[in-house]
PDB file of C-alpha atoms and ligand atoms in Angstrom:
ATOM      1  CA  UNK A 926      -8.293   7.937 -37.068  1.00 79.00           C
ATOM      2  CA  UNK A 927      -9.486   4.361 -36.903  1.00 90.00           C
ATOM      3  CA  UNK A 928      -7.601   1.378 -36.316  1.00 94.00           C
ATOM      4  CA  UNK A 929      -9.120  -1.336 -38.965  1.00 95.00           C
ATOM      5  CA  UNK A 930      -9.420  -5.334 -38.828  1.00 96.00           C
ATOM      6  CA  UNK A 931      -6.433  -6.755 -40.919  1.00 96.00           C
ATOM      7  CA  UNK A 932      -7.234  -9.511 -43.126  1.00 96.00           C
ATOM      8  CA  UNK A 933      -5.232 -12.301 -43.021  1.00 95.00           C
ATOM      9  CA  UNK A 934      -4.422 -15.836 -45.225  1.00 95.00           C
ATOM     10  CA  UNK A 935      -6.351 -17.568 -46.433  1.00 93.00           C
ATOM     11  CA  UNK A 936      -8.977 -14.210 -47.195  1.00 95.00           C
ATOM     12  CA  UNK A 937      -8.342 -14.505 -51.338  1.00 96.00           C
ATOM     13  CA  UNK A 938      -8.782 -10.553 -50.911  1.00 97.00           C
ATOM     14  CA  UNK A 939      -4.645 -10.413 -50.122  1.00 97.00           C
ATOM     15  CA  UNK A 940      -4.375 -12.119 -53.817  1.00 97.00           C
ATOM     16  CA  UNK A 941      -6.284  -8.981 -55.469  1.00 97.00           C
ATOM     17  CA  UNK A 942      -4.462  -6.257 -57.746  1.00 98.00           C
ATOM     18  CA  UNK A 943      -4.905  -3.121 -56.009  1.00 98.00           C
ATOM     19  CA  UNK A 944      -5.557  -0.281 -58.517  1.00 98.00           C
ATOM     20  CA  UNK A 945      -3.794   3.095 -59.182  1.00 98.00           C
ATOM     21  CA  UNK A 946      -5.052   6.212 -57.463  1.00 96.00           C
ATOM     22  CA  UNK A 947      -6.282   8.668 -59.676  1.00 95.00           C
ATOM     23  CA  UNK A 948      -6.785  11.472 -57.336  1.00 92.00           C
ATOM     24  CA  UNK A 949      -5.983  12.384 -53.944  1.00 95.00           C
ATOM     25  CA  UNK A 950      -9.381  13.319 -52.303  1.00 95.00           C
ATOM     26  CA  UNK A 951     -10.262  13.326 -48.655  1.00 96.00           C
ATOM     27  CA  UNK A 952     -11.296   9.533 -48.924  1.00 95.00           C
ATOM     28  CA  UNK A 953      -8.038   8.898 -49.266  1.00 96.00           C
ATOM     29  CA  UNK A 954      -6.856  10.969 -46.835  1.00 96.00           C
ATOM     30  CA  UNK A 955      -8.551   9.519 -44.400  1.00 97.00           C
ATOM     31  CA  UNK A 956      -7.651   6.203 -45.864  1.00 97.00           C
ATOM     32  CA  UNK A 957      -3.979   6.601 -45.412  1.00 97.00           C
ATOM     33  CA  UNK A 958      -3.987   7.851 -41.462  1.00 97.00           C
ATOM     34  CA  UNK A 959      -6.319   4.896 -40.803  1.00 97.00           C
ATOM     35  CA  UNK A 960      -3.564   2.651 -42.140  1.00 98.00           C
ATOM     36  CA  UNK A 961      -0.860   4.822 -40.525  1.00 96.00           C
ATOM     37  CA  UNK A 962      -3.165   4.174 -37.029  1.00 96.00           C
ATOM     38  CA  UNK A 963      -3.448   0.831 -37.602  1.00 97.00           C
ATOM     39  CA  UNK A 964       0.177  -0.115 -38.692  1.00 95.00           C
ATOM     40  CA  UNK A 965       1.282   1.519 -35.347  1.00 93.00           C
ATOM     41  CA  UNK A 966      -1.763  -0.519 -33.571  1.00 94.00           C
ATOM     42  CA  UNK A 967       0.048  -3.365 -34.489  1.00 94.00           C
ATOM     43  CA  UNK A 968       3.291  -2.576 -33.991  1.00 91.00           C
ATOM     44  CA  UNK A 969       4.094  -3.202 -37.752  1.00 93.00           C
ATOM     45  CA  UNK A 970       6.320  -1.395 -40.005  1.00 94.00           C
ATOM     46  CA  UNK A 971       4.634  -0.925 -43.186  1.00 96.00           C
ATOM     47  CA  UNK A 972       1.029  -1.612 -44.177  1.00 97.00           C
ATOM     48  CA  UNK A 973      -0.547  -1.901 -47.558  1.00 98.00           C
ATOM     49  CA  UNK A 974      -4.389  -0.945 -48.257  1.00 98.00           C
ATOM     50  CA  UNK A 975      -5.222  -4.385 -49.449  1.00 98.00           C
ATOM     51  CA  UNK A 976      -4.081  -5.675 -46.088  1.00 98.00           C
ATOM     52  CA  UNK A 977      -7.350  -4.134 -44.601  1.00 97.00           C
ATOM     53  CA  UNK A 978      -9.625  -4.876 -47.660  1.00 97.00           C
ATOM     54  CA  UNK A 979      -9.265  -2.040 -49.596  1.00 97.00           C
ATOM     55  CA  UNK A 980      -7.465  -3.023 -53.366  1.00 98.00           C
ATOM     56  CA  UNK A 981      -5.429   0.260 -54.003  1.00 98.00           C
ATOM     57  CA  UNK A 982      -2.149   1.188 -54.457  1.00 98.00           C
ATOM     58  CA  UNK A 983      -1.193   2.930 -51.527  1.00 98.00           C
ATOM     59  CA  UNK A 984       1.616   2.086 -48.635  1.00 98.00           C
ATOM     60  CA  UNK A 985       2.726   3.146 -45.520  1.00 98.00           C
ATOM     61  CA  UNK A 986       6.047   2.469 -43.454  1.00 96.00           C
ATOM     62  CA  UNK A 987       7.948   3.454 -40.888  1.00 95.00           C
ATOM     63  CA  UNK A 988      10.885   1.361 -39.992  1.00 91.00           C
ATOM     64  CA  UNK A 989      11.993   3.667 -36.669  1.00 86.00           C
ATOM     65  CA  UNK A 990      10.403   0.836 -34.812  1.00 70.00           C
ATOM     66  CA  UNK A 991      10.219   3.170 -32.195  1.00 75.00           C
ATOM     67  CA  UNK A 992       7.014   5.314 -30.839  1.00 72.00           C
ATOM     68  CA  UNK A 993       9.828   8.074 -29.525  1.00 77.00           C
ATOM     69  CA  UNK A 994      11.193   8.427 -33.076  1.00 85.00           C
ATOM     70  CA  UNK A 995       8.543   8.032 -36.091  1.00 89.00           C
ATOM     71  CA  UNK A 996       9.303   8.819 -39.362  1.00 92.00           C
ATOM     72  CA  UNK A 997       6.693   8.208 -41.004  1.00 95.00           C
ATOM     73  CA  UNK A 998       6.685   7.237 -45.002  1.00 97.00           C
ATOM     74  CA  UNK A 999       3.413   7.375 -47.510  1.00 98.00           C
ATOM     75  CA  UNK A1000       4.149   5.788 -51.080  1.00 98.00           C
ATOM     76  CA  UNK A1001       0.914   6.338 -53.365  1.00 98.00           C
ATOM     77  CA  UNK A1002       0.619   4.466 -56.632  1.00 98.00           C
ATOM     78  CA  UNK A1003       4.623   3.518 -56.554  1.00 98.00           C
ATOM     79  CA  UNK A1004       6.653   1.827 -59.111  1.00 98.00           C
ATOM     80  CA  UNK A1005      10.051   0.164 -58.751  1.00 98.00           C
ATOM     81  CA  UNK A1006      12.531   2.059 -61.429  1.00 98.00           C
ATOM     82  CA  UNK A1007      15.586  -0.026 -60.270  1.00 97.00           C
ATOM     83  CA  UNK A1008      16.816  -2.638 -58.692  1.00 98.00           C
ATOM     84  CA  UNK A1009      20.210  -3.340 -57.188  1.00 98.00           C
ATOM     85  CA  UNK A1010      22.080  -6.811 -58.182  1.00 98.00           C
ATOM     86  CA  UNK A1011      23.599  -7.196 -54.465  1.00 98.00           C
ATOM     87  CA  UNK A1012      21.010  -8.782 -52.319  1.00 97.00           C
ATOM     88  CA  UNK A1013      20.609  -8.508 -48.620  1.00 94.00           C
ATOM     89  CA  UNK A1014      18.664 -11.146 -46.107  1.00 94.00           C
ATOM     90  CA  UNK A1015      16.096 -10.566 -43.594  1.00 94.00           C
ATOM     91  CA  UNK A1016      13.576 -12.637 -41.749  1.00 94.00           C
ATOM     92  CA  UNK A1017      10.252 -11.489 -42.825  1.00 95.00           C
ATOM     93  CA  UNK A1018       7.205 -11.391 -41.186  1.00 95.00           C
ATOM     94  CA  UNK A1019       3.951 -10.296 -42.365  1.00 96.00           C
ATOM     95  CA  UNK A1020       0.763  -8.879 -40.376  1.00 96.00           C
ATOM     96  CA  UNK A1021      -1.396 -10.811 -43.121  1.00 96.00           C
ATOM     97  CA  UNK A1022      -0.045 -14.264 -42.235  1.00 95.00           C
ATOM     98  CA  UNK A1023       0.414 -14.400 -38.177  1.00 92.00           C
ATOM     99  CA  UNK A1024       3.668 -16.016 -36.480  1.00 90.00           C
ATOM    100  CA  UNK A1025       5.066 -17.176 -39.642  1.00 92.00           C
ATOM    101  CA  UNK A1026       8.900 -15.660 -40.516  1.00 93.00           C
ATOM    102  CA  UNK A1027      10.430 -16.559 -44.071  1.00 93.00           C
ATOM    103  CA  UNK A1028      13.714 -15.534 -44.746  1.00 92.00           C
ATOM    104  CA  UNK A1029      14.261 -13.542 -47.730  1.00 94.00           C
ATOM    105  CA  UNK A1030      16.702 -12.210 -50.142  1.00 95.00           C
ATOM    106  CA  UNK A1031      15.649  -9.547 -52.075  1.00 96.00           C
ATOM    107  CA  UNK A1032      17.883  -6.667 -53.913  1.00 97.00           C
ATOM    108  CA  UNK A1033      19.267  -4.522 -51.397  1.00 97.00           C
ATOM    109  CA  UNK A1034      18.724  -1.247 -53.049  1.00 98.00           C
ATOM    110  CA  UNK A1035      15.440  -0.003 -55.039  1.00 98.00           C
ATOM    111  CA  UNK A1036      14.903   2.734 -56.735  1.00 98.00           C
ATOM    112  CA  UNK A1037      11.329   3.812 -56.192  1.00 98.00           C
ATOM    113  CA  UNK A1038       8.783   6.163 -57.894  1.00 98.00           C
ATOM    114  CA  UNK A1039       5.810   7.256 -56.186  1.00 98.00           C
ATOM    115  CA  UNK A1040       3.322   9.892 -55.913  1.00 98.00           C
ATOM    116  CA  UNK A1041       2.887  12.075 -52.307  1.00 96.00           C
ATOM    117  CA  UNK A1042       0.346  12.499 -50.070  1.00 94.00           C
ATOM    118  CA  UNK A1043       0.207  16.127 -51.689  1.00 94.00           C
ATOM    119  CA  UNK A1044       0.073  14.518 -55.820  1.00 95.00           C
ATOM    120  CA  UNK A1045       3.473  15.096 -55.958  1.00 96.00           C
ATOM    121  CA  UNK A1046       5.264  13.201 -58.048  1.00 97.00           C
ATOM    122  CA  UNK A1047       8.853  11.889 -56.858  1.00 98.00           C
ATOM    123  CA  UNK A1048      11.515   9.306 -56.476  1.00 98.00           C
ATOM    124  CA  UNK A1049      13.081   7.740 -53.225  1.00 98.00           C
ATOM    125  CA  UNK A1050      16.336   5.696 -53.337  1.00 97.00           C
ATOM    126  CA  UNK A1051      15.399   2.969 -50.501  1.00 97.00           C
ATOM    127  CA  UNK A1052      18.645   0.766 -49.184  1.00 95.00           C
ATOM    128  CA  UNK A1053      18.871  -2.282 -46.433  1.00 94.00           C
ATOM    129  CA  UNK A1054      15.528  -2.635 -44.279  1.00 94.00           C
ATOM    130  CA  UNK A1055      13.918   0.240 -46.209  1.00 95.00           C
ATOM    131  CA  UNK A1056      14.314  -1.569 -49.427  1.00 96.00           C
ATOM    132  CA  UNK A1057      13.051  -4.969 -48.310  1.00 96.00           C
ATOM    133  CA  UNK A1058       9.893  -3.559 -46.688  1.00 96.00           C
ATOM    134  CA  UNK A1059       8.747  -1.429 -49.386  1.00 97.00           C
ATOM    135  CA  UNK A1060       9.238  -4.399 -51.892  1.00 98.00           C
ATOM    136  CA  UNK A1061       7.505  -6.522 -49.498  1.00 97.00           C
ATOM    137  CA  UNK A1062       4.514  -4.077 -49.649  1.00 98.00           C
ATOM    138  CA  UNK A1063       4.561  -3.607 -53.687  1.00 98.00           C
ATOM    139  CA  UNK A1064       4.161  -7.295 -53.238  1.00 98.00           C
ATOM    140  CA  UNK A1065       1.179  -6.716 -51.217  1.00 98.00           C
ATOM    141  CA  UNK A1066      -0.116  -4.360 -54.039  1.00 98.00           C
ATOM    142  CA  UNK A1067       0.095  -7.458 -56.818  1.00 98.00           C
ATOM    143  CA  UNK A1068      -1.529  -9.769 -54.549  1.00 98.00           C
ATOM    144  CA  UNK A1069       1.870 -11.471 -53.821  1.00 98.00           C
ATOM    145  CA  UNK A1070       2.864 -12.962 -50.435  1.00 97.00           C
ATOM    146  CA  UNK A1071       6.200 -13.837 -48.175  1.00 96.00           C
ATOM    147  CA  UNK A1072       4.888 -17.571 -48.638  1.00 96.00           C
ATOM    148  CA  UNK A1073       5.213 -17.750 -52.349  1.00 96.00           C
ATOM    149  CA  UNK A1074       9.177 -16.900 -52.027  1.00 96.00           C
ATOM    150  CA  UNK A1075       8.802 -21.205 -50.337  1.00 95.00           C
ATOM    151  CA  UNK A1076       8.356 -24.589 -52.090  1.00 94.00           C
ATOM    152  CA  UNK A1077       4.352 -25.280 -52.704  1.00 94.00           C
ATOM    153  CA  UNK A1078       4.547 -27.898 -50.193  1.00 94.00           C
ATOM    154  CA  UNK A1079       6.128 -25.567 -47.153  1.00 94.00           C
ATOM    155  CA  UNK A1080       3.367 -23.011 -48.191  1.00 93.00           C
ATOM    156  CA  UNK A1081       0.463 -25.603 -48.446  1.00 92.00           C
ATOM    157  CA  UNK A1082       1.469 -26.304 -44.651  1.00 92.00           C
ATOM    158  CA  UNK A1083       1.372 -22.583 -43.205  1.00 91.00           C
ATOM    159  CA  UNK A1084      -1.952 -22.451 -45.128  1.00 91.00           C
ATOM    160  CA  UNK A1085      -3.380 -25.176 -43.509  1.00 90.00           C
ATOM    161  CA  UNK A1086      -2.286 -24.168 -40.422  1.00 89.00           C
ATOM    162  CA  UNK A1087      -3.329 -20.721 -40.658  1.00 88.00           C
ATOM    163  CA  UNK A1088      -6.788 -21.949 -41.899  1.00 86.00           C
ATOM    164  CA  UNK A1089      -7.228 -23.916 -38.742  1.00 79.00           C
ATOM    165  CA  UNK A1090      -6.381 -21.887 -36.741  1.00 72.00           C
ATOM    166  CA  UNK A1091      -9.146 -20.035 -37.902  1.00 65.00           C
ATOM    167  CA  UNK A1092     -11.542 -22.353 -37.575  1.00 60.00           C
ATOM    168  CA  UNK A1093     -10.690 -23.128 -34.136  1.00 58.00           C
ATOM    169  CA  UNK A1094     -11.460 -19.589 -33.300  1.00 55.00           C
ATOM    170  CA  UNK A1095     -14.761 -19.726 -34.860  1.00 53.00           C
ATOM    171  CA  UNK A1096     -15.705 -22.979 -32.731  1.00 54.00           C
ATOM    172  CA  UNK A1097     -18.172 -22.296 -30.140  1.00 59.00           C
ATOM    173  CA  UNK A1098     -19.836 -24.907 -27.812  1.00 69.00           C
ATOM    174  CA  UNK A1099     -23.486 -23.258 -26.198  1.00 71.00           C
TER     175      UNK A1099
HETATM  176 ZN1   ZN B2467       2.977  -8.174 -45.435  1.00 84.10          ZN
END
């Protein structure tokens, strides 16, 4: 297991459509417990392929959000069957787009369809935290971001930000 470089905003890679698995080979295998390793690396709680450069549709969470008690999720290829009309809130954050937190209000139920890391086929009803994150990551999937849920001028800002920040990290003086 290999914990991989995340790519954050402004990297036009986060904007891709990730693409539907159409097998489960060791690839992906491999693929999904280096996103499992590097989820935990960074003390997130779920982690989409695209978020380290690779455009397909595959997820991981685990919202124990602790190392003592991991219960750990894999979504592969998943579709969102239903949505609940009551909402709930949280402050989002994303590994993508560093020290930024957007509150959101998303359905608070989801009914999700998904395929296992065995090519199973099944369904998960996902409530509260569980719901939020794994919309946040089928987000991730079609190249959608926590900044779009703001006005263009609020996201323009964190972009430019984040850009420079960049930037100033590149800067060396020899
Ligand atoms: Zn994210």
């Amino acid at each position: 297991m290999t914990v991989k470089k995340l790519i954050t905003v402004p990297d036009e890679a986060l904007r891709k459509k990730s693409q539907d698995i159409q097998k489960i080979g060791r690839e992906e295998k491999k693929l999904i417990q280096n996103l499992f390793e590097t989820m935990y690396h960074h003390k997130g709680i779920g982690l989409a392929a695209i978020q380290i450069g690779i455009p397909k549709r595959i997820i991981v969470l685990d919202v124990m959000q602790k190392d003592d008690q991991r219960k750990p999720l894999c979504f592969i290829n998943p579709v969102i069957k239903n949505l609940s009309n009551e909402k709930s809130k949280y402050e989002e954050g994303c590994l993508s787009i560093p020290n930024t937190f957007i509150e959101i209000e998303r359905p608070k139920t989801c009914l999700i369809e998904y395929i296992d890391i065995d090519g199973k086929k099944k369904n998960m009803n996902c409530d509260n935290l569980l719901s939020t994150c794994i919309q946040h990551e089928i987000n991730h999937l079609d190249g959608k971001l926590i900044i779009d849920f703001l006005s263009k001028l609020k996201k323009d800002l964190i972009i430019k930000k984040l850009s420079k920040t960049r930037q100033n990290t590149d800067r060396i003086v020899v």
